[in-house]
Amino acid sequence: MGKPNVGKSTFFSAATLKIVEIAEYPFTTIEANRGVAYIRTPCVCRELGVEDNPVNSLCIDGVRLLPVELIDCPGLIRGAHRGRGLGNKFLDEVRRADALIVLCDAAGMTDDEGRPVPPGSHDPIEDVKMFEEEFDLWLLGLIKKDWERLTRRAESAREEISRHLEVRLSGLRITREHISRAIEHLGLDPYKARGWSDEQLLSFTRELRRISKSLIVAANKADRDEAEDNIERLRDAGYRVVPTSAEAELALRRAAQAGVIKYTPGDPDFEVLQSERLTGRQRRALEMIRERVLERWGSTGVQQTLNDAFFKLLNMIPVYPVEDAERLTDHQGRVLPDCYLVPRGTTAREFAALIHSELAESFIYAIDARTKRRLGEDYVLREGDVIKIVAAKARKV
Ligand SMILES: Nc1nc2c(ncn2[C@@H]2O[C@H](COP(=O)(O)OP(=O)(O)OP(=O)(O)O)[C@@H](O)[C@H]2O)c(=O)[nH]1
Ligand SMILES: [Mg+2]
């Protein structure tokens, strides 16, 4: 997400290797692009000394790659919630999103609407604030749609507004708990929502967005010198920031795909394999990437953004279900076939439910495949756990 011309499609293309339209003018992307990107995590196969047969994910040189859906949205400008620019249909795209990655032009070389301006002349903090404000106004619009009816109904039933609003917002993955927390943070009366002023309703919406839709800022175009100060300032403003150079990542991944260099997304460096296939210009371009991006920031940041979105923002951990705790296999004998991303704090029984609802109903206990110890239903899963669920019915994992 983000304003036009910041590099969203470049980021998307680099992360998914899908070919999409990229150009140096605003509103290049008109319809959202969808693709598969991968989260990287060290696989437990190395530690456990086994050769694995991944099914729901990939394992390359001891690194698990977990597929996630990535959506590249059209550019968003001020007034989008009222239909300005390409309108608000792409705000609809974020309904199903778990995490929002907001790209900004850290080099400050595009104005509010994505038109080119001299590098360093636009403040990227404005890019992020604009996104938040538009998002909030759009969400406020959704909440207001039914507000009269909802609040009247809640009051006459003497029920908290969260019970009623929850239904309206469930398509956005906003839960009753999110709503209650926002109300509590602001000290509003959940039983008297009819009496909230417009201002209170806006504050409530803001707080609700902050709680339910946390975002990560990809400070893009970090290959440019102008970006350095701005990245500091974005961090000082309190945002979770990853410096990125989507353009560098795209170049490296394409070169790696062609077999010219050895590079895995997230790596701090690359190795030239077939220098004879590179022109002088390409060689210089790769050198620039090394100098301006990899040496300066440690990586291109694209992989780190995706990883941070799941591991830090959403606080997920990888867990490996198996059916045979001795051999670490599923019923077909495949070693460590699956790896799931689950929220930290997930219990053994909740994990069973994620695999199959029946499994949770008939749950008896779980086994830690490393220690072969029995785990009760309330056991809280840890990062990299290899777990067998023992259930009463025939269906087992
Ligand atoms: N210097 C630099 N330029 C970049 C980077 N990423 C993208 N660009 C350039 O920024 C321009 C816009 O890139 P796009 O990926 O089309 O931007 P977008 O945000 O998808 O734009 P819209 O679809 O119009 O909203 C292109 O000229 C890219 O080459 C980067 O990391 N560094
Ligand atoms: Mg685009």
CSV table of C-alpha atoms and ligand atoms in Angstrom, one decimal:
chain,number,residue,atom,x,y,z
A,1,MET,CA,0.0,0.0,0.0
A,2,GLY,CA,1.0,3.6,-0.3
A,3,LYS,CA,0.9,6.6,-2.6
A,4,PRO,CA,1.7,6.3,-6.3
A,5,ASN,CA,5.2,5.9,-7.7
A,6,VAL,CA,7.0,4.8,-4.6
A,7,GLY,CA,7.9,1.3,-5.9
A,8,LYS,CA,5.1,-0.9,-4.7
A,9,SER,CA,5.0,-2.9,-7.9
A,10,THR,CA,8.7,-3.1,-8.0
A,11,PHE,CA,8.6,-4.5,-4.4
A,12,PHE,CA,5.9,-6.9,-5.4
A,13,SER,CA,7.7,-8.1,-8.5
A,14,ALA,CA,10.9,-8.6,-6.6
A,15,ALA,CA,9.2,-10.6,-3.9
A,16,THR,CA,7.0,-12.8,-6.2
A,17,LEU,CA,9.1,-12.8,-9.4
A,18,LYS,CA,5.8,-11.9,-11.2
A,19,ILE,CA,6.2,-9.6,-14.1
A,20,VAL,CA,4.0,-6.5,-13.6
A,21,GLU,CA,4.0,-3.0,-14.9
A,22,ILE,CA,6.5,-0.6,-13.4
A,23,ALA,CA,7.0,3.0,-14.5
A,24,GLU,CA,8.2,6.4,-13.2
A,25,TYR,CA,4.8,8.0,-13.2
A,26,PRO,CA,1.8,7.8,-10.9
A,27,PHE,CA,-1.1,5.3,-11.2
A,28,THR,CA,0.9,2.8,-13.2
A,29,THR,CA,-1.0,0.0,-11.4
A,30,ILE,CA,-4.8,0.2,-11.9
A,31,GLU,CA,-5.9,-3.2,-10.7
A,32,ALA,CA,-4.3,-4.9,-7.7
A,33,ASN,CA,-1.7,-7.6,-8.4
A,34,ARG,CA,-1.7,-10.8,-6.3
A,35,GLY,CA,1.1,-13.3,-6.0
A,36,VAL,CA,3.0,-15.6,-3.7
A,37,ALA,CA,5.9,-14.4,-1.6
A,38,TYR,CA,7.9,-16.4,0.9
A,39,ILE,CA,8.8,-15.9,4.5
A,40,ARG,CA,12.2,-17.2,5.4
A,41,THR,CA,13.0,-19.1,8.6
A,42,PRO,CA,15.8,-21.5,9.5
A,43,CYS,CA,14.4,-25.0,9.1
A,44,VAL,CA,14.7,-27.4,12.0
A,45,CYS,CA,15.9,-30.2,9.7
A,46,ARG,CA,19.5,-29.2,10.2
A,47,GLU,CA,19.3,-29.2,14.0
A,48,LEU,CA,17.5,-32.6,13.9
A,49,GLY,CA,19.9,-34.0,11.4
A,50,VAL,CA,17.3,-35.2,8.9
A,51,GLU,CA,16.7,-34.8,5.2
A,52,ASP,CA,13.2,-33.3,4.9
A,53,ASN,CA,10.4,-33.6,2.3
A,54,PRO,CA,8.5,-30.3,2.5
A,55,VAL,CA,4.9,-30.3,1.3
A,56,ASN,CA,3.2,-27.0,2.3
A,57,SER,CA,6.5,-25.0,2.0
A,58,LEU,CA,10.0,-25.3,0.6
A,59,CYS,CA,13.3,-26.0,2.2
A,60,ILE,CA,16.4,-24.8,0.5
A,61,ASP,CA,19.8,-25.3,2.1
A,62,GLY,CA,18.3,-25.6,5.5
A,63,VAL,CA,16.1,-22.5,5.1
A,64,ARG,CA,12.3,-23.0,5.2
A,65,LEU,CA,10.4,-20.8,2.8
A,66,LEU,CA,6.7,-20.4,3.8
A,67,PRO,CA,4.3,-19.1,1.1
A,68,VAL,CA,2.2,-16.1,1.9
A,69,GLU,CA,-0.1,-14.1,-0.4
A,70,LEU,CA,1.2,-10.6,-1.3
A,71,ILE,CA,-1.1,-8.0,-2.8
A,72,ASP,CA,0.2,-5.0,-4.7
A,73,CYS,CA,-2.4,-2.2,-4.5
A,74,PRO,CA,-2.8,0.8,-6.8
A,75,GLY,CA,-1.5,4.1,-5.5
A,76,LEU,CA,-3.5,5.9,-2.9
A,77,ILE,CA,-3.8,9.7,-2.7
A,78,ARG,CA,-5.4,12.2,-0.3
A,79,GLY,CA,-9.2,12.0,-0.8
A,80,ALA,CA,-9.1,8.4,-1.8
A,81,HIS,CA,-11.7,7.5,0.8
A,82,ARG,CA,-14.1,9.8,-1.1
A,83,GLY,CA,-13.2,8.2,-4.4
A,84,ARG,CA,-10.3,10.5,-5.5
A,85,GLY,CA,-7.6,9.1,-7.8
A,86,LEU,CA,-8.4,5.5,-8.3
A,87,GLY,CA,-11.0,5.7,-5.6
A,88,ASN,CA,-11.4,3.5,-2.6
A,89,LYS,CA,-11.8,0.1,-4.2
A,90,PHE,CA,-8.2,-0.8,-3.3
A,91,LEU,CA,-8.9,0.1,0.3
A,92,ASP,CA,-11.2,-2.8,0.0
A,93,GLU,CA,-8.2,-5.0,-0.9
A,94,VAL,CA,-6.9,-4.6,2.6
A,95,ARG,CA,-10.0,-6.1,4.2
A,96,ARG,CA,-8.5,-9.5,4.2
A,97,ALA,CA,-5.0,-8.5,4.8
A,98,ASP,CA,-3.3,-9.6,8.0
A,99,ALA,CA,-0.5,-7.1,7.9
A,100,LEU,CA,-0.1,-3.9,6.0
A,101,ILE,CA,3.2,-3.0,4.4
A,102,VAL,CA,3.1,0.7,3.6
A,103,LEU,CA,5.8,1.8,1.1
A,104,CYS,CA,7.0,5.3,1.2
A,105,ASP,CA,9.5,7.2,-1.0
A,106,ALA,CA,12.3,7.6,1.5
A,107,ALA,CA,14.4,9.5,-1.0
A,108,GLY,CA,11.6,12.2,-1.1
A,109,MET,CA,11.7,12.3,-4.9
A,110,THR,CA,7.9,12.3,-5.5
A,111,ASP,CA,5.2,14.7,-4.2
A,112,ASP,CA,2.0,13.9,-2.4
A,113,GLU,CA,0.4,12.5,-5.5
A,114,GLY,CA,3.5,10.6,-6.8
A,115,ARG,CA,4.7,13.2,-9.3
A,116,PRO,CA,8.5,13.4,-9.7
A,117,VAL,CA,10.1,16.3,-7.7
A,118,PRO,CA,13.8,17.0,-6.9
A,119,PRO,CA,15.2,14.2,-4.6
A,120,GLY,CA,15.1,15.1,-1.0
A,121,SER,CA,12.4,17.7,-1.4
A,122,HIS,CA,9.4,15.7,-0.1
A,123,ASP,CA,9.0,14.5,3.4
A,124,PRO,CA,8.2,10.7,3.4
A,125,ILE,CA,6.7,11.0,6.9
A,126,GLU,CA,3.8,12.7,5.1
A,127,ASP,CA,3.4,9.6,2.8
A,128,VAL,CA,2.8,7.4,5.8
A,129,LYS,CA,0.6,9.9,7.6
A,130,MET,CA,-1.5,10.4,4.5
A,131,PHE,CA,-2.0,6.6,4.2
A,132,GLU,CA,-3.1,6.4,7.9
A,133,GLU,CA,-5.5,9.3,7.6
A,134,GLU,CA,-7.1,8.0,4.4
A,135,PHE,CA,-7.4,4.5,5.9
A,136,ASP,CA,-9.0,6.0,9.1
A,137,LEU,CA,-11.5,8.1,7.1
A,138,TRP,CA,-12.5,5.1,5.0
A,139,LEU,CA,-13.0,3.0,8.1
A,140,LEU,CA,-15.0,5.7,9.7
A,141,GLY,CA,-17.2,5.7,6.7
A,142,LEU,CA,-17.9,2.0,7.1
A,143,ILE,CA,-18.6,2.4,10.8
A,144,LYS,CA,-20.9,5.3,10.3
A,145,LYS,CA,-23.0,3.6,7.7
A,146,ASP,CA,-25.1,1.7,10.2
A,147,TRP,CA,-24.1,3.7,13.3
A,148,GLU,CA,-27.6,5.0,14.2
A,149,ARG,CA,-29.2,1.6,13.9
A,150,LEU,CA,-26.4,-0.2,15.7
A,151,THR,CA,-26.1,2.1,18.6
A,152,ARG,CA,-29.9,2.3,19.1
A,153,ARG,CA,-30.1,-1.5,19.1
A,154,ALA,CA,-27.2,-1.9,21.5
A,155,GLU,CA,-28.7,0.6,23.9
A,156,SER,CA,-32.1,-0.8,23.9
A,157,ALA,CA,-30.7,-4.3,24.6
A,158,ARG,CA,-28.3,-2.8,27.2
A,159,GLU,CA,-25.4,-4.4,25.4
A,160,GLU,CA,-21.9,-3.1,24.6
A,161,ILE,CA,-21.6,-1.6,21.2
A,162,SER,CA,-18.7,-4.0,20.5
A,163,ARG,CA,-21.2,-6.9,20.2
A,164,HIS,CA,-23.0,-5.2,17.4
A,165,LEU,CA,-20.1,-3.5,15.6
A,166,GLU,CA,-18.2,-6.7,15.5
A,167,VAL,CA,-20.6,-8.1,13.0
A,168,ARG,CA,-20.3,-5.1,10.8
A,169,LEU,CA,-16.5,-5.2,10.8
A,170,SER,CA,-15.8,-8.9,10.8
A,171,GLY,CA,-15.0,-8.9,7.1
A,172,LEU,CA,-12.0,-6.7,8.0
A,173,ARG,CA,-10.7,-9.1,10.5
A,174,ILE,CA,-11.5,-6.7,13.2
A,175,THR,CA,-12.7,-8.6,16.3
A,176,ARG,CA,-14.8,-7.8,19.3
A,177,GLU,CA,-11.7,-7.7,21.4
A,178,HIS,CA,-10.1,-5.1,19.2
A,179,ILE,CA,-13.2,-3.0,19.5
A,180,SER,CA,-13.4,-3.3,23.3
A,181,ARG,CA,-9.7,-2.5,23.7
A,182,ALA,CA,-10.0,0.7,21.6
A,183,ILE,CA,-13.0,1.8,23.7
A,184,GLU,CA,-11.2,1.1,26.9
A,185,HIS,CA,-8.0,2.9,25.8
A,186,LEU,CA,-10.1,6.0,25.1
A,187,GLY,CA,-12.2,5.7,28.3
A,188,LEU,CA,-15.4,5.8,26.3
A,189,ASP,CA,-18.7,4.3,27.6
A,190,PRO,CA,-19.4,1.1,25.6
A,191,TYR,CA,-23.0,1.2,26.7
A,192,LYS,CA,-23.6,4.7,25.5
A,193,ALA,CA,-22.2,4.8,22.0
A,194,ARG,CA,-25.1,6.8,20.8
A,195,GLY,CA,-23.8,9.7,22.8
A,196,TRP,CA,-20.3,9.7,21.4
A,197,SER,CA,-19.5,13.0,19.6
A,198,ASP,CA,-18.2,12.9,16.0
A,199,GLU,CA,-14.7,13.7,17.3
A,200,GLN,CA,-14.9,10.7,19.7
A,201,LEU,CA,-16.0,8.5,16.9
A,202,LEU,CA,-13.0,9.5,14.8
A,203,SER,CA,-10.6,9.0,17.8
A,204,PHE,CA,-12.2,5.6,18.3
A,205,THR,CA,-11.7,4.7,14.6
A,206,ARG,CA,-8.1,5.7,14.7
A,207,GLU,CA,-7.4,3.7,17.8
A,208,LEU,CA,-9.2,0.7,16.4
A,209,ARG,CA,-7.1,0.9,13.2
A,210,ARG,CA,-4.0,1.2,15.3
A,211,ILE,CA,-4.9,-1.9,17.3
A,212,SER,CA,-6.3,-4.1,14.6
A,213,LYS,CA,-4.3,-3.2,11.5
A,214,SER,CA,-0.7,-2.6,12.5
A,215,LEU,CA,1.6,-1.6,9.8
A,216,ILE,CA,5.2,-1.8,8.8
A,217,VAL,CA,6.9,0.9,6.8
A,218,ALA,CA,9.1,-0.1,3.9
A,219,ALA,CA,11.3,3.0,3.4
A,220,ASN,CA,11.9,2.4,-0.2
A,221,LYS,CA,14.5,3.9,-2.6
A,222,ALA,CA,17.0,3.5,0.3
A,223,ASP,CA,19.7,3.2,-2.4
A,224,ARG,CA,19.6,7.0,-2.7
A,225,ASP,CA,21.7,9.2,-0.4
A,226,GLU,CA,18.7,11.4,0.3
A,227,ALA,CA,17.0,8.5,2.0
A,228,GLU,CA,19.5,8.2,4.9
A,229,ASP,CA,18.3,11.1,7.1
A,230,ASN,CA,14.6,10.4,6.3
A,231,ILE,CA,14.9,6.8,7.5
A,232,GLU,CA,16.2,8.1,10.8
A,233,ARG,CA,13.3,10.6,11.0
A,234,LEU,CA,10.7,7.9,10.2
A,235,ARG,CA,12.1,5.8,13.0
A,236,ASP,CA,12.1,8.8,15.4
A,237,ALA,CA,8.4,9.4,14.5
A,238,GLY,CA,7.7,6.0,16.0
A,239,TYR,CA,7.1,3.8,13.0
A,240,ARG,CA,8.4,0.3,12.5
A,241,VAL,CA,10.7,0.9,9.6
A,242,VAL,CA,12.7,-1.3,7.2
A,243,PRO,CA,14.9,0.4,4.7
A,244,THR,CA,14.3,-1.2,1.3
A,245,SER,CA,15.6,-1.0,-2.2
A,246,ALA,CA,13.0,-2.8,-4.2
A,247,GLU,CA,14.8,-2.0,-7.4
A,248,ALA,CA,18.0,-3.6,-6.1
A,249,GLU,CA,16.2,-6.7,-5.0
A,250,LEU,CA,14.5,-7.0,-8.4
A,251,ALA,CA,17.8,-6.7,-10.2
A,252,LEU,CA,19.5,-9.3,-7.9
A,253,ARG,CA,16.6,-11.8,-8.2
A,254,ARG,CA,16.4,-11.5,-11.9
A,255,ALA,CA,20.2,-12.0,-12.2
A,256,ALA,CA,20.0,-15.0,-9.8
A,257,GLN,CA,17.1,-16.5,-11.8
A,258,ALA,CA,19.3,-16.2,-15.0
A,259,GLY,CA,22.1,-18.0,-13.2
A,260,VAL,CA,24.5,-15.1,-13.5
A,261,ILE,CA,24.8,-14.6,-9.7
A,262,LYS,CA,24.2,-16.6,-6.6
A,263,TYR,CA,21.8,-14.8,-4.4
A,264,THR,CA,19.0,-15.8,-2.1
A,265,PRO,CA,16.5,-13.1,-0.9
A,266,GLY,CA,17.6,-11.7,2.4
A,267,ASP,CA,21.3,-12.4,1.8
A,268,PRO,CA,23.7,-9.7,2.8
A,269,ASP,CA,25.7,-10.2,-0.4
A,270,PHE,CA,25.8,-12.0,-3.8
A,271,GLU,CA,28.4,-13.9,-5.7
A,272,VAL,CA,29.0,-13.5,-9.4
A,273,LEU,CA,28.9,-16.9,-11.1
A,274,GLN,CA,29.2,-16.2,-14.8
A,275,SER,CA,31.0,-12.9,-15.1
A,276,GLU,CA,31.5,-13.5,-18.8
A,277,ARG,CA,27.8,-13.1,-19.3
A,278,LEU,CA,27.7,-9.6,-17.8
A,279,THR,CA,28.2,-6.4,-19.8
A,280,GLY,CA,30.3,-3.7,-18.3
A,281,ARG,CA,27.1,-1.8,-17.5
A,282,GLN,CA,25.5,-4.7,-15.7
A,283,ARG,CA,28.7,-5.3,-13.7
A,284,ARG,CA,28.8,-1.7,-12.6
A,285,ALA,CA,25.1,-1.8,-11.7
A,286,LEU,CA,25.7,-4.9,-9.5
A,287,GLU,CA,28.7,-3.1,-7.9
A,288,MET,CA,26.5,-0.1,-7.1
A,289,ILE,CA,23.9,-2.3,-5.4
A,290,ARG,CA,26.6,-3.8,-3.3
A,291,GLU,CA,28.0,-0.4,-2.3
A,292,ARG,CA,24.8,1.6,-1.9
A,293,VAL,CA,22.4,-1.0,-0.6
A,294,LEU,CA,24.0,-4.2,0.8
A,295,GLU,CA,27.0,-2.6,2.5
A,296,ARG,CA,24.9,0.3,3.8
A,297,TRP,CA,21.8,-1.5,5.0
A,298,GLY,CA,22.9,-5.1,5.3
A,299,SER,CA,20.4,-6.4,2.7
A,300,THR,CA,17.9,-5.0,0.2
A,301,GLY,CA,15.3,-5.1,3.0
A,302,VAL,CA,12.5,-6.7,0.9
A,303,GLN,CA,12.8,-10.1,2.6
A,304,GLN,CA,13.2,-8.5,6.0
A,305,THR,CA,10.0,-6.5,5.5
A,306,LEU,CA,8.1,-9.7,4.8
A,307,ASN,CA,9.7,-11.5,7.7
A,308,ASP,CA,9.2,-8.6,10.1
A,309,ALA,CA,5.6,-8.4,9.0
A,310,PHE,CA,4.9,-11.9,10.2
A,311,PHE,CA,7.4,-12.4,13.0
A,312,LYS,CA,7.5,-9.0,14.6
A,313,LEU,CA,4.2,-7.3,13.6
A,314,LEU,CA,2.0,-10.3,13.8
A,315,ASN,CA,4.1,-12.1,16.3
A,316,MET,CA,3.9,-15.4,14.6
A,317,ILE,CA,6.2,-18.5,15.2
A,318,PRO,CA,6.9,-21.5,12.9
A,319,VAL,CA,5.7,-24.9,14.2
A,320,TYR,CA,6.0,-28.3,12.5
A,321,PRO,CA,3.2,-30.8,12.9
A,322,VAL,CA,4.1,-34.5,12.4
A,323,GLU,CA,2.2,-37.8,12.7
A,324,ASP,CA,5.1,-40.0,13.7
A,325,ALA,CA,7.1,-38.4,16.6
A,326,GLU,CA,9.9,-40.9,16.2
A,327,ARG,CA,10.5,-40.6,12.5
A,328,LEU,CA,9.2,-37.0,12.3
A,329,THR,CA,6.9,-37.9,9.4
A,330,ASP,CA,3.3,-37.7,8.2
A,331,HIS,CA,1.4,-40.9,7.4
A,332,GLN,CA,3.0,-41.1,4.0
A,333,GLY,CA,6.5,-41.1,5.5
A,334,ARG,CA,7.4,-37.6,4.5
A,335,VAL,CA,9.8,-36.0,6.9
A,336,LEU,CA,8.8,-32.6,8.4
A,337,PRO,CA,6.2,-32.1,5.6
A,338,ASP,CA,4.6,-29.0,6.9
A,339,CYS,CA,5.5,-25.8,8.7
A,340,TYR,CA,2.7,-23.6,10.1
A,341,LEU,CA,2.9,-20.0,11.1
A,342,VAL,CA,0.9,-19.5,14.3
A,343,PRO,CA,0.5,-16.6,16.7
A,344,ARG,CA,2.8,-16.7,19.6
A,345,GLY,CA,0.7,-17.9,22.6
A,346,THR,CA,-1.1,-20.6,20.6
A,347,THR,CA,-1.8,-23.7,22.7
A,348,ALA,CA,-1.5,-27.4,21.7
A,349,ARG,CA,-5.3,-27.7,21.5
A,350,GLU,CA,-5.6,-24.5,19.4
A,351,PHE,CA,-2.9,-25.8,17.1
A,352,ALA,CA,-4.8,-29.0,16.7
A,353,ALA,CA,-7.8,-26.9,15.7
A,354,LEU,CA,-5.7,-25.1,13.1
A,355,ILE,CA,-4.8,-28.4,11.5
A,356,HIS,CA,-8.3,-29.9,11.6
A,357,SER,CA,-11.3,-29.0,13.7
A,358,GLU,CA,-12.0,-32.6,14.5
A,359,LEU,CA,-8.5,-33.0,15.8
A,360,ALA,CA,-9.2,-30.3,18.5
A,361,GLU,CA,-12.5,-32.0,19.5
A,362,SER,CA,-10.9,-35.3,20.0
A,363,PHE,CA,-7.6,-34.0,21.3
A,364,ILE,CA,-6.1,-36.1,24.1
A,365,TYR,CA,-2.5,-34.8,24.4
A,366,ALA,CA,0.4,-33.7,22.2
A,367,ILE,CA,3.9,-35.0,22.0
A,368,ASP,CA,7.1,-32.9,21.7
A,369,ALA,CA,8.9,-34.8,19.1
A,370,ARG,CA,12.3,-33.6,20.3
A,371,THR,CA,12.0,-34.8,23.9
A,372,LYS,CA,9.1,-37.3,23.3
A,373,ARG,CA,7.4,-35.7,26.3
A,374,ARG,CA,3.7,-35.5,26.6
A,375,LEU,CA,2.2,-32.0,26.5
A,376,GLY,CA,-1.3,-31.1,27.8
A,377,GLU,CA,-3.8,-29.0,25.9
A,378,ASP,CA,-2.7,-25.8,27.5
A,379,TYR,CA,0.9,-26.2,26.5
A,380,VAL,CA,2.0,-23.0,24.8
A,381,LEU,CA,3.9,-23.7,21.6
A,382,ARG,CA,7.4,-22.5,21.2
A,383,GLU,CA,9.3,-21.4,18.1
A,384,GLY,CA,10.3,-24.4,16.0
A,385,ASP,CA,8.4,-27.0,18.0
A,386,VAL,CA,7.8,-30.3,16.3
A,387,ILE,CA,4.5,-31.6,17.5
A,388,LYS,CA,2.4,-34.7,17.3
A,389,ILE,CA,-1.2,-34.4,18.2
A,390,VAL,CA,-2.7,-37.5,19.7
A,391,ALA,CA,-6.5,-37.6,19.3
A,392,ALA,CA,-9.2,-40.1,20.1
A,393,LYS,CA,-10.6,-40.6,16.7
A,394,ALA,CA,-9.0,-42.4,13.8
A,395,ARG,CA,-7.9,-39.1,12.3
A,396,LYS,CA,-4.5,-38.2,13.6
A,397,VAL,CA,-1.7,-35.9,12.6
B,1,LIG,N1,15.9,4.5,-6.8
B,1,LIG,C1,15.0,3.6,-6.7
B,1,LIG,N2,13.9,3.7,-7.5
B,1,LIG,C2,12.9,2.8,-7.3
B,1,LIG,C3,13.0,1.8,-6.3
B,1,LIG,N3,11.9,1.0,-6.4
B,1,LIG,C4,11.2,1.5,-7.5
B,1,LIG,N4,11.8,2.5,-8.0
B,1,LIG,C5,11.3,3.3,-9.2
B,1,LIG,O1,10.2,4.0,-8.8
B,1,LIG,C6,9.3,4.1,-10.0
B,1,LIG,C7,7.9,3.6,-9.6
B,1,LIG,O2,7.9,2.2,-9.4
B,1,LIG,P1,6.6,1.4,-9.3
B,1,LIG,O3,7.0,0.1,-8.8
B,1,LIG,O4,5.9,1.4,-10.6
B,1,LIG,O5,5.8,2.2,-8.3
B,1,LIG,P2,4.3,2.0,-7.7
B,1,LIG,O6,4.3,2.5,-6.3
B,1,LIG,O7,3.8,0.6,-8.0
B,1,LIG,O8,3.5,3.1,-8.5
B,1,LIG,P3,1.9,3.1,-8.9
B,1,LIG,O9,1.5,1.8,-9.4
B,1,LIG,O10,1.8,4.2,-9.9
B,1,LIG,O11,1.2,3.5,-7.6
B,1,LIG,C8,10.0,3.3,-11.1
B,1,LIG,O12,10.6,4.3,-11.9
B,1,LIG,C9,10.9,2.4,-10.3
B,1,LIG,O13,12.0,2.1,-11.1
B,1,LIG,C10,14.1,1.7,-5.5
B,1,LIG,O14,14.3,0.9,-4.6
B,1,LIG,N5,15.1,2.7,-5.7
B,2,MG,MG,2.3,0.0,-9.1
